[in-house]
Coordinates of C-alpha atoms in Angstrom, one line a residue:
Chain A
M14 CA -22.4 -5.2 87.8
K15 CA -23.4 -8.8 87.5
Q16 CA -24.8 -8.1 84.0
I17 CA -21.7 -6.6 82.8
I18 CA -19.7 -9.6 83.9
Q19 CA -22.1 -11.9 82.0
Q20 CA -21.8 -9.9 78.9
A21 CA -18.0 -9.9 78.9
P22 CA -17.5 -13.3 77.1
A23 CA -20.0 -12.3 74.4
R24 CA -18.2 -9.0 73.8
A25 CA -14.8 -10.8 73.7
N26 CA -16.2 -13.2 71.2
N27 CA -17.5 -10.3 69.1
R28 CA -14.1 -8.7 69.2
R29 CA -12.5 -11.9 68.1
V30 CA -14.8 -12.2 65.1
R31 CA -14.1 -8.6 64.1
K32 CA -10.4 -9.2 64.4
L33 CA -10.7 -12.3 62.3
K34 CA -12.6 -10.4 59.7
D35 CA -10.0 -7.7 59.7
L36 CA -7.3 -10.3 59.3
A37 CA -9.2 -12.0 56.4
G38 CA -9.6 -8.6 54.7
H39 CA -5.9 -8.0 55.1
A40 CA -5.1 -11.4 53.6
I41 CA -7.5 -11.0 50.7
F42 CA -6.0 -7.6 49.7
L43 CA -2.5 -8.9 50.2
I44 CA -3.2 -11.9 47.9
G45 CA -4.6 -9.5 45.3
T46 CA -1.4 -7.5 45.4
L47 CA 0.8 -10.5 45.4
F48 CA -1.1 -12.1 42.5
S49 CA -0.1 -9.5 40.0
V50 CA 3.4 -9.2 41.4
V51 CA 4.0 -12.9 41.3
I52 CA 2.7 -13.2 37.8
L53 CA 5.1 -10.4 36.8
I54 CA 8.0 -12.0 38.5
I55 CA 7.3 -15.4 36.8
L56 CA 7.1 -13.6 33.5
L57 CA 10.2 -11.6 34.0
T58 CA 12.3 -14.6 35.3
S59 CA 11.3 -16.8 32.4
M60 CA 12.0 -13.9 30.0
L61 CA 15.3 -13.0 31.6
S62 CA 16.6 -16.6 31.9
E63 CA 15.8 -17.3 28.3
G64 CA 16.6 -14.0 26.7
L65 CA 19.3 -12.4 28.7
R66 CA 22.2 -14.4 27.3
H67 CA 21.2 -13.5 23.8
L68 CA 21.0 -9.8 24.6
D69 CA 24.3 -8.3 23.5
W70 CA 25.7 -5.6 21.3
Q71 CA 25.5 -7.8 18.3
F72 CA 21.8 -8.5 18.9
L73 CA 21.1 -4.8 19.1
T74 CA 23.1 -3.9 16.0
S75 CA 22.3 -6.7 13.6
F76 CA 19.6 -7.2 11.0
P77 CA 17.2 -10.1 11.3
S78 CA 18.1 -13.4 9.7
R79 CA 16.6 -16.8 9.0
M80 CA 19.2 -18.1 11.5
A81 CA 18.4 -17.2 15.1
A82 CA 22.0 -16.9 16.1
K83 CA 22.7 -14.3 13.5
S84 CA 19.5 -12.4 14.1
G85 CA 19.3 -8.9 15.5
I86 CA 16.8 -6.3 16.4
L87 CA 18.2 -3.1 14.8
P88 CA 15.6 -2.3 12.1
A89 CA 12.8 -3.0 14.6
L90 CA 14.3 -0.9 17.3
V91 CA 15.1 2.0 14.9
G92 CA 11.6 1.6 13.3
S93 CA 9.9 1.8 16.7
V94 CA 11.9 5.0 17.7
W95 CA 11.0 6.6 14.3
L96 CA 7.3 5.6 14.7
I97 CA 7.0 6.8 18.3
G98 CA 8.9 10.0 17.6
L99 CA 6.7 10.9 14.6
T100 CA 3.5 9.8 16.4
A101 CA 4.5 12.1 19.3
L102 CA 5.2 15.0 16.9
I103 CA 1.7 14.6 15.4
A104 CA -0.4 13.6 18.4
I105 CA 1.0 16.0 21.1
P106 CA 0.1 19.4 19.5
V107 CA -3.2 18.1 18.1
G108 CA -4.1 16.5 21.4
I109 CA -3.3 19.4 23.6
G110 CA -4.9 21.8 21.1
A111 CA -8.1 19.8 21.2
A112 CA -8.1 19.7 25.0
I113 CA -7.6 23.4 25.2
Y114 CA -10.5 24.0 22.8
I115 CA -12.8 21.7 24.8
E116 CA -11.9 23.1 28.2
N117 CA -11.4 26.8 27.5
Y118 CA -13.1 27.7 24.3
G119 CA -15.9 25.3 23.7
K120 CA -19.2 26.4 25.2
D121 CA -21.4 23.9 27.0
N122 CA -23.8 23.4 24.1
R123 CA -25.1 20.2 22.4
F124 CA -22.4 20.2 19.7
N125 CA -19.6 20.3 22.2
R126 CA -21.1 17.8 24.4
L127 CA -21.4 15.5 21.4
I128 CA -17.7 16.0 20.7
K129 CA -16.8 15.1 24.2
V130 CA -18.9 11.9 24.3
N131 CA -17.4 10.9 20.9
I132 CA -13.9 11.3 22.1
A133 CA -14.5 9.3 25.2
N134 CA -16.1 6.6 23.1
L135 CA -13.2 6.6 20.6
A136 CA -10.8 5.7 23.4
G137 CA -12.6 2.3 23.6
V138 CA -12.5 1.5 19.9
P139 CA -10.4 -1.7 19.2
S140 CA -7.1 -0.8 17.7
I141 CA -7.6 -3.0 14.6
V142 CA -10.4 -0.6 13.5
Y143 CA -7.8 2.2 13.4
G144 CA -5.7 0.0 11.3
M145 CA -8.5 -0.4 8.8
L146 CA -9.1 3.3 8.8
G147 CA -5.3 4.0 8.4
L148 CA -5.1 1.5 5.5
S149 CA -7.9 3.0 3.4
L150 CA -7.2 6.7 4.4
F151 CA -3.5 7.2 4.7
V152 CA -2.0 4.3 2.7
R153 CA -4.5 4.3 -0.2
T154 CA -6.4 7.6 -0.4
F155 CA -3.6 9.9 0.6
G156 CA -1.0 7.7 -1.1
F157 CA 1.5 7.7 1.7
G158 CA 2.0 3.9 1.0
R159 CA 3.2 1.4 3.6
S160 CA 5.4 4.0 5.3
I161 CA 6.3 5.2 8.7
L162 CA 4.2 8.3 8.0
S163 CA 1.1 6.2 7.5
G164 CA 1.9 4.2 10.6
A165 CA 2.5 7.3 12.7
L166 CA -0.7 9.0 11.5
T167 CA -2.7 5.8 12.4
M168 CA -1.0 5.6 15.8
A169 CA -1.7 9.2 16.4
L170 CA -5.4 8.7 15.7
L171 CA -5.3 5.7 18.0
I172 CA -3.8 7.6 21.0
L173 CA -5.5 10.9 20.5
P174 CA -8.6 10.1 22.5
I175 CA -6.5 9.0 25.5
L176 CA -4.3 12.1 25.2
I177 CA -7.2 14.5 24.8
V178 CA -9.1 13.0 27.8
A179 CA -6.0 13.1 30.0
A180 CA -5.1 16.7 28.9
S181 CA -8.7 17.9 29.4
E182 CA -8.8 16.6 32.9
A183 CA -5.5 18.2 33.7
L184 CA -6.7 21.6 32.3
R185 CA -10.0 21.3 34.2
D186 CA -8.2 21.0 37.5
V187 CA -6.4 24.3 37.2
P188 CA -7.7 26.4 40.1
K189 CA -10.2 29.1 39.2
S190 CA -8.3 31.6 41.3
I191 CA -5.2 31.4 39.0
I192 CA -7.3 31.9 35.9
E193 CA -9.3 34.8 37.4
G194 CA -6.2 36.4 38.7
S195 CA -4.7 36.3 35.3
Y196 CA -7.8 38.0 33.8
A197 CA -7.8 40.5 36.7
V198 CA -4.4 41.9 35.7
G199 CA -5.6 42.3 32.1
S200 CA -4.3 39.2 30.3
T201 CA -6.1 38.1 27.2
K202 CA -7.5 34.6 26.9
L203 CA -4.5 33.4 24.9
Q204 CA -2.0 34.8 27.4
T205 CA -3.9 33.2 30.3
I206 CA -3.9 29.8 28.5
T207 CA -0.2 29.8 27.5
K208 CA 1.2 31.5 30.6
M209 CA -1.0 30.3 33.4
I210 CA -3.2 27.3 32.5
L211 CA -0.8 25.2 30.4
P212 CA 2.2 25.5 32.7
Y213 CA 0.1 24.6 35.7
A214 CA -1.4 21.6 34.0
F215 CA 1.7 20.5 32.2
P216 CA 3.0 17.8 34.5
R217 CA -0.3 16.0 34.4
I218 CA -0.6 16.4 30.6
L219 CA 2.9 14.9 30.4
T220 CA 1.7 11.8 32.3
G221 CA -1.1 11.5 29.8
I222 CA 1.3 11.8 26.9
I223 CA 3.5 9.1 28.2
L224 CA 0.7 6.7 28.9
A225 CA -0.6 7.2 25.4
L226 CA 2.8 6.7 23.8
S227 CA 3.4 3.6 25.8
R228 CA 0.3 2.2 24.3
A229 CA 1.5 3.0 20.8
I230 CA 4.8 1.3 21.4
G231 CA 3.1 -2.0 22.1
E232 CA 0.6 -2.0 19.3
T233 CA 1.0 -4.7 16.6
A234 CA -2.3 -5.4 14.9
P235 CA -3.1 -2.0 13.3
L236 CA 0.5 -1.7 12.0
L237 CA 0.4 -5.2 10.4
L238 CA -2.8 -4.1 8.7
I239 CA -1.5 -0.9 7.3
G240 CA 1.4 -2.9 5.9
A241 CA 4.4 -2.7 8.3
F242 CA 6.7 -5.4 7.2
S243 CA 7.8 -8.5 9.1
F244 CA 11.2 -9.0 7.6
V245 CA 13.3 -5.8 7.0
R246 CA 17.0 -5.7 6.4
F247 CA 17.5 -2.0 6.0
L248 CA 16.9 1.1 8.2
P249 CA 14.3 3.8 7.4
E250 CA 15.7 6.8 5.6
N251 CA 12.8 9.1 5.8
V252 CA 9.1 9.1 6.8
L253 CA 8.1 7.4 3.6
S254 CA 10.3 4.4 4.2
A255 CA 9.1 0.8 4.7
F256 CA 9.6 -0.3 8.2
T257 CA 9.0 -2.8 11.0
V258 CA 8.6 -2.3 14.8
L259 CA 9.6 -4.3 17.9
P260 CA 6.2 -5.9 18.6
I261 CA 6.0 -7.2 15.0
Q262 CA 9.5 -8.6 15.2
I263 CA 8.5 -10.3 18.5
Y264 CA 5.3 -11.7 16.9
V265 CA 7.2 -13.1 13.9
W266 CA 9.9 -14.7 15.9
A267 CA 7.4 -16.2 18.4
G268 CA 5.6 -17.9 15.5
K269 CA 8.7 -19.6 14.1
P270 CA 9.0 -23.4 14.5
Q271 CA 12.6 -23.3 15.8
A272 CA 13.1 -23.2 19.6
S273 CA 16.2 -21.0 19.1
F274 CA 13.9 -18.2 17.8
H275 CA 11.8 -18.5 20.9
E276 CA 14.8 -17.6 22.9
I277 CA 15.7 -14.5 21.0
T278 CA 12.0 -13.6 21.2
S279 CA 12.5 -13.3 24.9
A280 CA 15.6 -11.1 24.3
A281 CA 13.4 -8.8 22.0
I282 CA 10.7 -8.6 24.7
I283 CA 13.4 -7.5 27.2
V284 CA 14.5 -4.8 24.7
L285 CA 10.9 -3.6 24.4
L286 CA 10.4 -3.5 28.1
I287 CA 13.6 -1.5 28.5
V288 CA 12.5 1.0 25.9
M289 CA 9.2 1.3 27.8
I290 CA 10.9 1.7 31.2
L291 CA 13.2 4.4 29.7
I292 CA 10.2 6.4 28.4
N293 CA 8.3 6.1 31.6
G294 CA 11.4 7.1 33.5
L295 CA 11.8 10.2 31.4
A296 CA 8.2 11.1 32.1
I297 CA 8.5 10.7 35.8
F298 CA 11.7 12.7 35.8
L299 CA 10.1 15.5 33.8
R300 CA 7.0 15.5 35.9
N301 CA 8.9 15.7 39.1
K302 CA 11.0 18.5 37.7
F303 CA 8.0 20.6 36.8
E304 CA 6.0 19.8 39.9
T305 CA 8.8 21.0 42.2
G306 CA 9.0 24.1 40.1
K307 CA 5.5 24.9 41.1
Q308 CA 6.1 24.7 44.9
P309 CA 7.6 28.1 45.8
D310 CA 4.5 30.1 46.0
Chain B
M2 CA 7.7 34.3 39.3
K3 CA 4.8 32.8 37.3
A4 CA 5.9 34.4 34.1
H5 CA 9.4 33.2 34.4
Q6 CA 8.2 29.7 35.2
S7 CA 5.8 29.6 32.3
T8 CA 8.3 30.5 29.6
F9 CA 10.5 27.8 31.0
T10 CA 7.8 25.2 30.5
L11 CA 6.9 26.2 27.0
K12 CA 10.5 26.4 26.0
T13 CA 11.0 22.9 27.4
L14 CA 8.1 21.5 25.5
I15 CA 9.4 23.0 22.3
S16 CA 12.9 21.8 22.9
L17 CA 11.5 18.4 23.7
I18 CA 9.8 18.3 20.3
M19 CA 13.0 19.6 18.7
I20 CA 15.1 16.8 20.4
I21 CA 12.7 14.2 18.9
A22 CA 13.0 15.8 15.5
L23 CA 16.7 16.0 15.7
T24 CA 17.1 12.4 16.8
M25 CA 15.1 11.3 13.9
T26 CA 17.1 13.4 11.5
L27 CA 20.3 11.9 12.9
L28 CA 18.9 8.4 12.5
A29 CA 18.1 9.3 8.9
G30 CA 21.6 10.6 8.3
C31 CA 23.1 7.4 9.6
S32 CA 21.2 5.2 7.3
A33 CA 21.1 7.5 4.3
G34 CA 24.5 6.5 3.2
A35 CA 23.7 2.8 3.3
S36 CA 21.5 2.5 0.2
T37 CA 19.3 4.3 -2.2
T38 CA 15.6 3.9 -2.0
S39 CA 12.5 4.1 -4.0
E40 CA 9.1 4.7 -2.4
G41 CA 6.7 1.8 -2.0
A42 CA 4.0 2.8 -4.4
A43 CA 6.0 4.3 -7.2
P44 CA 9.4 2.8 -7.8
A45 CA 11.9 5.3 -9.1
E46 CA 13.1 3.7 -12.3
T47 CA 15.9 6.2 -12.8
K48 CA 17.8 4.9 -9.9
V49 CA 18.1 1.3 -11.2
A50 CA 21.1 1.5 -13.4
L51 CA 23.8 2.6 -10.9
A52 CA 27.4 1.6 -11.4
A53 CA 27.5 -0.2 -8.1
G54 CA 25.0 -2.8 -9.4
L55 CA 21.3 -3.4 -8.8
S56 CA 19.2 -1.2 -6.6
G57 CA 15.5 -0.6 -5.9
Q58 CA 12.8 -2.1 -3.7
I59 CA 11.0 -5.3 -4.2
I60 CA 7.9 -5.6 -2.0
I61 CA 6.7 -9.0 -1.0
D62 CA 3.7 -9.9 1.1
G63 CA 1.2 -12.7 1.7
S64 CA 1.1 -16.1 3.3
S65 CA 2.8 -16.7 6.6
T66 CA 3.5 -20.3 5.5
V67 CA 5.6 -19.1 2.5
F68 CA 7.1 -16.3 4.6
P69 CA 10.2 -18.3 5.8
I70 CA 11.1 -19.1 2.2
S71 CA 10.8 -15.5 0.9
E72 CA 12.6 -14.3 4.1
A73 CA 15.6 -16.6 3.5
V74 CA 15.8 -15.7 -0.2
S75 CA 15.5 -12.0 0.6
E76 CA 18.3 -12.3 3.1
E77 CA 20.7 -14.0 0.8
F78 CA 19.8 -11.9 -2.2
T79 CA 20.3 -8.6 -0.4
N80 CA 23.5 -9.9 1.1
S81 CA 25.0 -10.0 -2.4
N82 CA 22.9 -7.0 -3.6
P83 CA 23.1 -4.6 -0.7
D84 CA 21.4 -1.7 -2.6
V85 CA 18.3 -3.7 -3.2
Q86 CA 15.7 -3.6 -0.5
V87 CA 13.4 -6.6 -0.2
P88 CA 11.0 -6.2 2.7
V89 CA 8.6 -9.2 3.3
G90 CA 5.2 -8.9 4.9
Y91 CA 3.0 -11.3 6.8
S92 CA -0.6 -10.6 5.8
G93 CA -1.8 -14.2 5.1
T94 CA -2.6 -15.5 1.6
G95 CA -5.9 -13.7 1.3
G96 CA -4.6 -10.4 2.8
G97 CA -1.6 -10.6 0.5
F98 CA -3.7 -10.9 -2.6
K99 CA -5.7 -7.9 -1.5
K100 CA -2.5 -5.8 -1.4
F101 CA -1.4 -7.4 -4.7
I102 CA -4.8 -6.4 -6.3
A103 CA -4.3 -2.9 -4.9
G104 CA -1.0 -2.7 -6.8
E105 CA 1.0 -2.3 -3.6
T106 CA 3.2 -5.4 -3.9
D107 CA 5.5 -6.8 -6.5
I108 CA 5.3 -10.4 -5.3
S109 CA 2.5 -12.2 -3.4
N110 CA 3.2 -15.3 -1.3
A111 CA 0.4 -17.9 -1.4
S112 CA -0.1 -21.2 0.3
R113 CA -2.9 -22.1 -2.2
P114 CA -3.6 -21.3 -5.8
I115 CA -5.2 -18.0 -6.6
K116 CA -9.1 -18.0 -6.4
D117 CA -11.2 -17.1 -9.3
T118 CA -12.6 -14.0 -7.6
E119 CA -9.0 -12.8 -6.9
A120 CA -7.9 -13.5 -10.5
Q121 CA -11.0 -11.6 -11.7
A122 CA -10.2 -8.6 -9.4
L123 CA -6.6 -8.6 -10.8
K124 CA -8.0 -8.6 -14.3
D125 CA -10.3 -5.7 -13.5
A126 CA -7.4 -3.8 -12.0
G127 CA -5.3 -4.4 -15.2
I128 CA -2.6 -6.3 -13.3
E129 CA -1.1 -9.2 -15.1
Y130 CA 0.8 -11.8 -13.1
T131 CA 2.8 -15.0 -13.4
E132 CA 2.2 -18.0 -11.0
I133 CA 5.4 -19.6 -9.8
K134 CA 5.5 -22.8 -7.8
V135 CA 8.4 -22.6 -5.3
A136 CA 8.1 -25.5 -2.9
Y137 CA 5.9 -28.2 -1.4
D138 CA 4.7 -28.5 2.2
G139 CA 3.5 -31.7 3.7
L140 CA 0.6 -31.2 6.0
T141 CA 1.5 -33.5 8.8
V142 CA -1.0 -35.3 11.0
V143 CA 0.7 -35.7 14.4
V144 CA 0.0 -37.5 17.7
N145 CA 1.8 -37.4 21.0
A146 CA 5.3 -39.1 21.1
A147 CA 4.0 -41.4 23.8
N148 CA 1.1 -42.6 21.7
D149 CA 2.1 -46.3 21.1
F150 CA -0.9 -47.6 19.2
A151 CA -1.4 -45.3 16.2
T152 CA 1.2 -45.3 13.5
D153 CA -0.9 -44.8 10.4
I154 CA -4.3 -43.6 9.5
T155 CA -6.3 -43.5 6.3
V156 CA -7.9 -40.5 4.6
D157 CA -11.3 -42.0 5.2
E158 CA -10.6 -42.3 8.9
L159 CA -9.4 -38.7 9.0
A160 CA -12.5 -37.6 7.2
K161 CA -14.6 -39.5 9.8
I162 CA -12.8 -37.8 12.7
W163 CA -12.7 -34.2 11.3
A164 CA -16.1 -34.1 9.5
P165 CA -18.6 -31.5 10.6
H166 CA -20.8 -32.8 13.5
S167 CA -18.5 -35.9 13.7
A168 CA -19.6 -38.5 16.3
V169 CA -16.0 -39.7 16.8
M170 CA -15.0 -38.9 20.4
L171 CA -12.8 -41.8 21.3
W172 CA -9.8 -43.5 19.6
S173 CA -11.8 -46.7 19.6
D174 CA -14.5 -45.0 17.5
V175 CA -11.9 -44.9 14.7
R176 CA -10.5 -48.4 15.0
A177 CA -11.9 -51.0 17.4
E178 CA -8.4 -52.1 18.5
W179 CA -7.4 -48.6 19.6
P180 CA -8.1 -47.6 23.3
A181 CA -11.3 -46.1 24.5
E182 CA -9.7 -42.8 25.3
K183 CA -10.9 -39.3 24.3
I184 CA -9.1 -37.8 21.2
G185 CA -7.9 -34.3 21.9
L186 CA -8.1 -32.5 18.6
Y187 CA -5.9 -29.5 17.6
G188 CA -5.8 -27.7 14.3
P189 CA -5.2 -24.3 12.7
G190 CA -7.9 -21.6 12.9
S191 CA -10.1 -20.8 9.9
D192 CA -8.0 -17.9 8.6
S193 CA -5.1 -20.0 7.4
G194 CA -4.4 -21.6 4.0
T195 CA -3.4 -24.8 5.9
F196 CA -6.9 -25.0 7.3
E197 CA -8.5 -24.5 3.9
Y198 CA -6.3 -27.0 2.2
F199 CA -6.8 -29.7 4.9
T200 CA -10.6 -29.4 5.0
E201 CA -10.8 -29.4 1.2
E202 CA -8.7 -32.6 0.9
I203 CA -10.1 -34.4 3.9
T204 CA -13.7 -33.5 4.5
G205 CA -14.2 -32.6 0.9
E206 CA -15.3 -29.0 1.2
A207 CA -13.1 -26.0 2.1
G208 CA -13.9 -24.8 5.6
A209 CA -16.1 -27.8 6.5
I210 CA -14.9 -29.1 9.8
R211 CA -16.2 -30.1 13.2
T212 CA -16.3 -27.2 15.6
D213 CA -15.3 -28.9 18.9
Y214 CA -11.5 -28.9 18.3
T215 CA -8.9 -26.6 19.8
P216 CA -8.0 -24.0 17.1
S217 CA -5.0 -21.7 17.1
E218 CA -3.5 -19.4 14.5
D219 CA -0.2 -20.0 16.2
D220 CA 1.2 -23.4 15.1
N221 CA 3.5 -23.4 18.2
V222 CA 0.4 -23.5 20.4
L223 CA -0.8 -26.6 18.5
V224 CA 2.6 -28.2 19.0
Q225 CA 2.4 -27.6 22.7
G226 CA -1.2 -28.9 22.8
V227 CA -0.4 -32.2 21.1
A228 CA 2.9 -32.6 23.0
G229 CA 1.1 -32.2 26.4
D230 CA -1.8 -34.6 25.8
K231 CA -1.0 -38.3 25.3
Y232 CA -4.3 -38.9 23.3
A233 CA -4.1 -35.8 21.2
M234 CA -4.2 -35.5 17.4
G235 CA -3.3 -32.4 15.4
F236 CA -2.2 -31.2 12.0
F237 CA 0.0 -28.4 10.7
G238 CA 2.9 -27.8 8.3
Y239 CA 5.8 -30.2 8.0
A240 CA 8.4 -27.6 9.3
Y241 CA 6.7 -27.5 12.7
Y242 CA 6.7 -31.3 13.0
L243 CA 10.4 -31.4 11.9
E244 CA 11.5 -29.0 14.7
N245 CA 9.5 -30.9 17.3
A246 CA 10.1 -34.5 16.2
D247 CA 11.2 -35.4 19.7
K248 CA 7.8 -34.5 21.2
L249 CA 5.6 -35.6 18.4
K250 CA 4.9 -38.6 16.1
A251 CA 3.8 -38.2 12.6
L252 CA 1.2 -40.6 11.3
S253 CA 1.5 -42.2 7.9
I254 CA -1.4 -41.3 5.6
N255 CA -2.7 -44.4 3.6
G256 CA 0.6 -46.1 4.5
I257 CA 2.9 -43.3 3.3
S258 CA 4.8 -41.3 5.9
P259 CA 5.6 -37.6 5.4
E260 CA 9.2 -37.4 4.4
I261 CA 11.0 -35.1 2.0
A262 CA 11.1 -37.7 -0.7
T263 CA 7.4 -38.6 -0.5
I264 CA 6.3 -35.0 -0.3
K265 CA 8.5 -34.1 -3.2
D266 CA 7.3 -36.8 -5.6
G267 CA 3.7 -36.4 -4.5
T268 CA 3.2 -39.9 -3.1
Y269 CA 2.4 -38.4 0.2
S270 CA -1.1 -37.7 -1.0
P271 CA -3.4 -35.9 -0.6
L272 CA -1.7 -33.8 2.0
S273 CA 1.4 -32.7 0.0
R274 CA 0.5 -29.3 -1.2
P275 CA 2.4 -26.8 -3.5
L276 CA 3.3 -23.3 -2.3
F277 CA 3.3 -20.4 -4.8
I278 CA 4.5 -16.9 -5.3
Y279 CA 2.7 -14.6 -7.8
V280 CA 4.8 -12.0 -9.6
K281 CA 3.4 -8.9 -11.2
N282 CA 4.4 -8.9 -14.8
S283 CA 5.1 -5.2 -14.9
S284 CA 7.5 -5.6 -12.0
L285 CA 9.4 -8.1 -14.1
E286 CA 10.4 -5.2 -16.4
R287 CA 12.7 -4.0 -13.6
E288 CA 16.1 -5.7 -13.6
E289 CA 16.4 -6.1 -9.9
V290 CA 13.1 -8.1 -9.9
V291 CA 14.3 -10.3 -12.7
A292 CA 17.6 -10.9 -10.8
F293 CA 15.7 -11.7 -7.6
M294 CA 13.4 -14.2 -9.3
D295 CA 16.3 -15.8 -11.1
Y296 CA 18.1 -16.2 -7.8
F297 CA 14.9 -17.5 -6.1
L298 CA 14.6 -20.4 -8.6
T299 CA 18.2 -21.3 -9.1
E300 CA 20.8 -20.8 -6.2
G301 CA 18.0 -19.8 -3.8
T302 CA 16.3 -23.2 -4.0
V303 CA 18.7 -24.8 -1.4
L304 CA 17.2 -22.4 1.1
V305 CA 13.8 -24.0 0.8
E306 CA 14.8 -27.2 2.6
E307 CA 17.0 -25.3 5.1
V308 CA 13.8 -23.6 6.4
G309 CA 11.8 -26.8 6.7
Y310 CA 10.0 -27.1 3.3
V311 CA 10.4 -29.4 0.4
G312 CA 12.0 -28.2 -2.8
L313 CA 10.8 -29.0 -6.3
T314 CA 13.0 -31.1 -8.6
D315 CA 15.6 -29.3 -10.7
A316 CA 13.5 -30.0 -13.8
E317 CA 10.5 -28.4 -12.2
Y318 CA 12.4 -25.4 -11.1
A319 CA 13.7 -25.0 -14.7
T320 CA 10.0 -25.1 -15.9
E321 CA 9.0 -22.5 -13.4
L322 CA 12.0 -20.3 -14.4
A323 CA 11.0 -20.6 -18.1
K324 CA 7.6 -19.1 -17.3
L325 CA 9.4 -15.8 -16.6
G326 CA 10.6 -15.7 -20.2

């Protein structure tokens, strides 16, 4: 009894230390979270306070000009939509196809392992390297010129590794019971893939697609290298048209000596952010839609 | 249940792709009426002589220093010739020449004269060209606006400061009467024509410079750097000084201050440099290119000073125009 009483202060002390440590941990993690949030808020407020008053219908529907007040973002906005649309058309079928091969057809031999390692490594290659590849392959060898098609093919190459890795992971996580059940009722492999595996994995594949496309929207360097223009006063007419995109327009305006251009740079960044939020929003909407569709059984 | 759900998904994927395709077709429809086009690599000659006037595409690329001039001329020219497309790129002088050599551009912007190697490559490729001087730029040596001791500097002093392995650390190392404060040095990165010109004129060899200065490819970063450091010194194009004259002070070089008049007549020496465009001779057979060059060197010359550069004299522009035959 006496002993216990003597130990009590020590135990209380111990408890205090542990509680302090707990509190410190809490604080550290909170600071970590706040840090990125605060940076984001600072960035957004400076952007909004500078750019918002320039963001109007005229800004969205005008061509760029040497005078900031008359400048607009239209060719860059339309160019970005074209580029991302075409990139999606090229990269999605190829990416999902490759993922299906890797997960469902490719045997676990040395060749296929080599392919997998290569794809994972390609995801880490700097984007400028894809620009160099695109310039020599699509612009010059294939003769597509400095066109949206060249840009979209280059962007597709750039995002394919991300897409394939994401899609493979989604396909791999399809429960074996579903696949075996499908075979048990006599489905062929193709039927199993298109009717069972793909629908199950689709929401997660979609997430991968969106992440990949978001990356493509923000890319500047490879597009400058393949010859996207910096000053364009017309809209693209077909996939072989010359073009510019939002990040390039932002880059050009930010480099101008006049302060008035730095303000419309902020407005252009807001437009780019809105486009990204819209695409991400679409992705979340679609994913939720398909995920609830899977609930019933 | 499953079968129903799966067709739904695939159908949605397909319709998603179709929506993308449709949107793009619509966008194409919207702009198709605006103008006729010819593809980048092979201009369609047949489309040139339309009743509405000139049409076609003139592709310009190259130096980011010359970019604002070509941009302004392109804007005004296409305003009065809406069927001509004049996209301007931003690849840098060297990068622009690579595209010029590959036959991908009609006009190449350059903030330095063409190098022998580039001229040889053009010869090998069978591309003939005409060099046109379009403007002058005065490389401006700036200090902080609060710097009250330095107003001028000599070329020799600049060479001493910027030489490779320079021992100059303090302002008092340059002139004894200046304060013993550390000089903060700011300058363009090694990719730019500005850097190449400055080093060639000041340290005597292109690319030779001390390495312990703060470089940036973005001139606005240099402006911020010098504006935020009372004892800083930096150099960049005249246009960037002009826009930030409230935050910066330009130093006279050998007693001559950088002004439009001194840059134009060459007395602001040696840092007044000419800017060029190189035109492919075969492109000059197309009437829209001839009209564009004509505009560039006559009415368009007022735009040069509007965007912060210094124009040639009228006589000089006439000489340049005569080169086009």
